[in-house]
Tab-separated table of C-alpha atoms in Angstrom:
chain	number	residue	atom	x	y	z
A	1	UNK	CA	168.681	-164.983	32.898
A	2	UNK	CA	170.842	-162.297	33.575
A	3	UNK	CA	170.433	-158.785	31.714
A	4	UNK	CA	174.246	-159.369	29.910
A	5	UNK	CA	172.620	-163.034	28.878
A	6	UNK	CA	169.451	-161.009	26.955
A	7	UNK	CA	171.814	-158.475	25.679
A	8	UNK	CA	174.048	-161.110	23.847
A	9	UNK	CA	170.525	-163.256	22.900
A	10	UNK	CA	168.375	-160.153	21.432
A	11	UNK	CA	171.835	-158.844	19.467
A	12	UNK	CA	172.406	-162.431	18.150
A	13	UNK	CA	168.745	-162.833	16.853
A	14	UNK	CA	168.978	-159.398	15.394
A	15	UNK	CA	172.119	-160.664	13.669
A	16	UNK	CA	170.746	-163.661	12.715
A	17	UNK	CA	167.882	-162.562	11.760
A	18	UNK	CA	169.718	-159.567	9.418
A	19	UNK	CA	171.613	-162.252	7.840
A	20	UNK	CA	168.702	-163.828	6.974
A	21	UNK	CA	166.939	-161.105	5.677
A	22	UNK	CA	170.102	-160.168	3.501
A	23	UNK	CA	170.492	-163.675	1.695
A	24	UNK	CA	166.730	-163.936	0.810
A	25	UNK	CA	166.852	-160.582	-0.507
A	26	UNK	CA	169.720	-161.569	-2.538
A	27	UNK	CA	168.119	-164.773	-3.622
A	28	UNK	CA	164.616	-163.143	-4.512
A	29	UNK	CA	166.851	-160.637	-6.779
A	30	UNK	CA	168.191	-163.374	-8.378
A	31	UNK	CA	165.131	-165.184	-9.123
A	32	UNK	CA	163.676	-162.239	-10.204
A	33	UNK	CA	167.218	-161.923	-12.972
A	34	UNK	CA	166.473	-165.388	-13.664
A	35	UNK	CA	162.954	-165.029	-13.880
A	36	UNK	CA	163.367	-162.406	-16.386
A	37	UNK	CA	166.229	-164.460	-18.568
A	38	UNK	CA	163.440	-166.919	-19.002
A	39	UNK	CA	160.735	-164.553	-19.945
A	40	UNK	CA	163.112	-163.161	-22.593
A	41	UNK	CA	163.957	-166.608	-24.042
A	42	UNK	CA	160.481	-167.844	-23.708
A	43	UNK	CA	159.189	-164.842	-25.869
A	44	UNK	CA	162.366	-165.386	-28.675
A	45	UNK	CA	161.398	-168.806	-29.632
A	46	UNK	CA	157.697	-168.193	-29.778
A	47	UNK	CA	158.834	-165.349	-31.883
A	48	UNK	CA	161.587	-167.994	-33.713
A	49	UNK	CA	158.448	-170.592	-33.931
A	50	UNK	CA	156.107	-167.612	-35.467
A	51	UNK	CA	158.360	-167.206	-38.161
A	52	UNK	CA	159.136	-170.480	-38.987
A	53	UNK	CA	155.448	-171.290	-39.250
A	54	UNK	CA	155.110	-168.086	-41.701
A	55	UNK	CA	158.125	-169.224	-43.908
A	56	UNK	CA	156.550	-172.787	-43.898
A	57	UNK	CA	153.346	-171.932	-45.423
A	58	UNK	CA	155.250	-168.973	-47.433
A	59	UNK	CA	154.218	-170.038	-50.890
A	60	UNK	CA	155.762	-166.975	-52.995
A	61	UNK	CA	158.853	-166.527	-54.851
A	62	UNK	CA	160.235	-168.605	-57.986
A	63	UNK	CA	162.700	-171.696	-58.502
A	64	UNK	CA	165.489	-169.593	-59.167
A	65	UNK	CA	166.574	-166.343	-58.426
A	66	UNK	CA	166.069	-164.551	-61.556
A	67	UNK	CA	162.131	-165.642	-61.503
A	68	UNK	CA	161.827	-164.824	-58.227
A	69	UNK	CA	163.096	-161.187	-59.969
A	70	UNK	CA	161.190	-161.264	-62.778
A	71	UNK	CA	157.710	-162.114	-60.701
A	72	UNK	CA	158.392	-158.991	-58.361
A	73	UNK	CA	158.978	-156.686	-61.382
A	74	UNK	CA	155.924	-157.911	-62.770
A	75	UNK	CA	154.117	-156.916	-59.994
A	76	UNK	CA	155.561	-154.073	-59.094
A	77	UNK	CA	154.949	-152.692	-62.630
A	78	UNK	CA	151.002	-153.237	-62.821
A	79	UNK	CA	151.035	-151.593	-58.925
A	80	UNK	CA	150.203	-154.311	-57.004
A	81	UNK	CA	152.691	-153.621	-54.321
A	82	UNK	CA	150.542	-156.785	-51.852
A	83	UNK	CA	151.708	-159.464	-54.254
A	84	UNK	CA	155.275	-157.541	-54.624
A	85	UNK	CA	156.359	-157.356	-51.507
A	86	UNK	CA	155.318	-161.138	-50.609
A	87	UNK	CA	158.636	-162.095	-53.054
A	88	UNK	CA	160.900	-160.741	-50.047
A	89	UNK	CA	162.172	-162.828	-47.017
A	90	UNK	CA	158.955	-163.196	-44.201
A	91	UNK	CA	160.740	-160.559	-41.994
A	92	UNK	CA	160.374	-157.787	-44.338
A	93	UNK	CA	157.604	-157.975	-46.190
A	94	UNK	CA	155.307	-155.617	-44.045
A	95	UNK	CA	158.192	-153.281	-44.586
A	96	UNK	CA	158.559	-153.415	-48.449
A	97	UNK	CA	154.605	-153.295	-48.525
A	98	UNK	CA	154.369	-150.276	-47.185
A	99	UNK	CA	157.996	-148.969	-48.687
A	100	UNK	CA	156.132	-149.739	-52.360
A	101	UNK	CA	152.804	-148.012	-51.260
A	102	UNK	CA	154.676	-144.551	-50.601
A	103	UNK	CA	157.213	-144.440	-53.599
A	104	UNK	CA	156.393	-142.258	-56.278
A	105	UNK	CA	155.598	-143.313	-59.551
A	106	UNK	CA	159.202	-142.325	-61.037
A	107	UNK	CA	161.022	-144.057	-58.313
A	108	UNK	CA	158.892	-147.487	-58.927
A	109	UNK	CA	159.713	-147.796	-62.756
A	110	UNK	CA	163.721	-146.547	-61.866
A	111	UNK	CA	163.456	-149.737	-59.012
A	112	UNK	CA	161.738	-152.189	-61.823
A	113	UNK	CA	164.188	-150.693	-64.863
A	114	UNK	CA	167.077	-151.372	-62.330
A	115	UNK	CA	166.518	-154.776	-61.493
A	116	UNK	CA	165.309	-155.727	-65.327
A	117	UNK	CA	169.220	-154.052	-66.311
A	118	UNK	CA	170.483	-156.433	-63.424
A	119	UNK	CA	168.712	-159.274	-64.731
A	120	UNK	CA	169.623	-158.788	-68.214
A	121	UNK	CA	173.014	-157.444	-68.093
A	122	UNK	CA	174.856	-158.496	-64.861
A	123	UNK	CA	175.855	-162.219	-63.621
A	124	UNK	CA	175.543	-162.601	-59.631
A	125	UNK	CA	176.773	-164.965	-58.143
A	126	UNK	CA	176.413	-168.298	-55.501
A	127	UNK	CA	177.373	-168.507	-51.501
A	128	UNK	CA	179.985	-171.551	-51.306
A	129	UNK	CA	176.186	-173.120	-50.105
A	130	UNK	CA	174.449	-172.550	-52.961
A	131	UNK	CA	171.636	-170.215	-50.780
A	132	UNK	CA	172.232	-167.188	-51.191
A	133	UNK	CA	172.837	-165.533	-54.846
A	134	UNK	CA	173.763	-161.860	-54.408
A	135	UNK	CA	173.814	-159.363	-57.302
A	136	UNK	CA	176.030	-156.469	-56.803
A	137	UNK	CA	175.751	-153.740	-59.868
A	138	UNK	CA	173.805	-151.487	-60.928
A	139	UNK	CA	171.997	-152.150	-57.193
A	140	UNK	CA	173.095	-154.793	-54.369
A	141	UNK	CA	170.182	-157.478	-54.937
A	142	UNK	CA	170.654	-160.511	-52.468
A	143	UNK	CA	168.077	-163.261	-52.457
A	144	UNK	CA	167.835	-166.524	-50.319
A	145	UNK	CA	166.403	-169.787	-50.996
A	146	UNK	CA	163.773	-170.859	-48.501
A	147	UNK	CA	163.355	-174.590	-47.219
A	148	UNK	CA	160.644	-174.708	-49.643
A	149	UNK	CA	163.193	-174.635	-52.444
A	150	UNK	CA	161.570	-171.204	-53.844
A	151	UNK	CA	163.639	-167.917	-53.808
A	152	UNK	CA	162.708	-164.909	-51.842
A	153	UNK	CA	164.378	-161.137	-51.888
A	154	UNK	CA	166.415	-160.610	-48.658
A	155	UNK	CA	167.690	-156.741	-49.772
A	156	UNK	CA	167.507	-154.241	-52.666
């Protein structure tokens, strides 16, 4: 084989070979996007399964709105801020808990004389689907109702 012949062989391999090497390193980068895509949506809906297990067995809150109101009042106002903060939606519970824990003593009964005014003084009202009620004076109250037909706190 002449020395032009191996010239025009070793640069085609190298071509070749560089072509190669390009599109595998452009599929392993997108398997590795992919890869990642499903890792992300894997981890969501175990997280979207976690809660709907916890909402499931989510026993807490009252038949209507105004008792779910009344039971967190209640247990705001003899300090047990465990039992209060189980009245809110799954996702924020932890949060409330720990909200109640580090309020002062003046802030608590201003929260629980709030939300007795809104209970006794001011109508709220329906979504068009009947699950959400939302109370908007003195302070925005919305609740939702659960599957389980019982009402939880979504925001104060």
């Amino acid at each position: 084989m002449s020395k032009t012949k191996k010239i025009i062989l070793i640069a085609s391999l190298v071509i070749v070979a560089a072509a190669a090497g390009w599109y595998g390193f452009k599929k392993y980068k997108e398997w590795i996007f992919w890869r990642k895509i499903k890792l992300e949506a894997d981890q969501f809906t175990s997280e979207q399964n976690r809660l709907k297990s916890l909402i499931e067995a989510d026993t807490y809150g009252g038949k209507t709105p105004q008792e779910t109101l009344n039971m967190f009042i209640k247990a705001v106002e003899v300090g047990d801020y465990e039992l209060a903060s189980k009245y809110f939606v799954v996702e924020k519970q932890g949060d409330w808990k720990n909200r109640l824990q580090t309020l002062e003593t003046k802030n608590i009964k201003w929260l629980a004389d709030n939300l007795k005014l809104q209970i006794e003084k001011y109508t709220g009202y329906y979504s068009s689907d009947q699950k959400i009620y939302t109370i908007k004076k003195p302070a925005f109250t919305e609740l939702i109702i659960y599957p389980s037909n019982l009402w939880k706190i979504n925001e104060i």
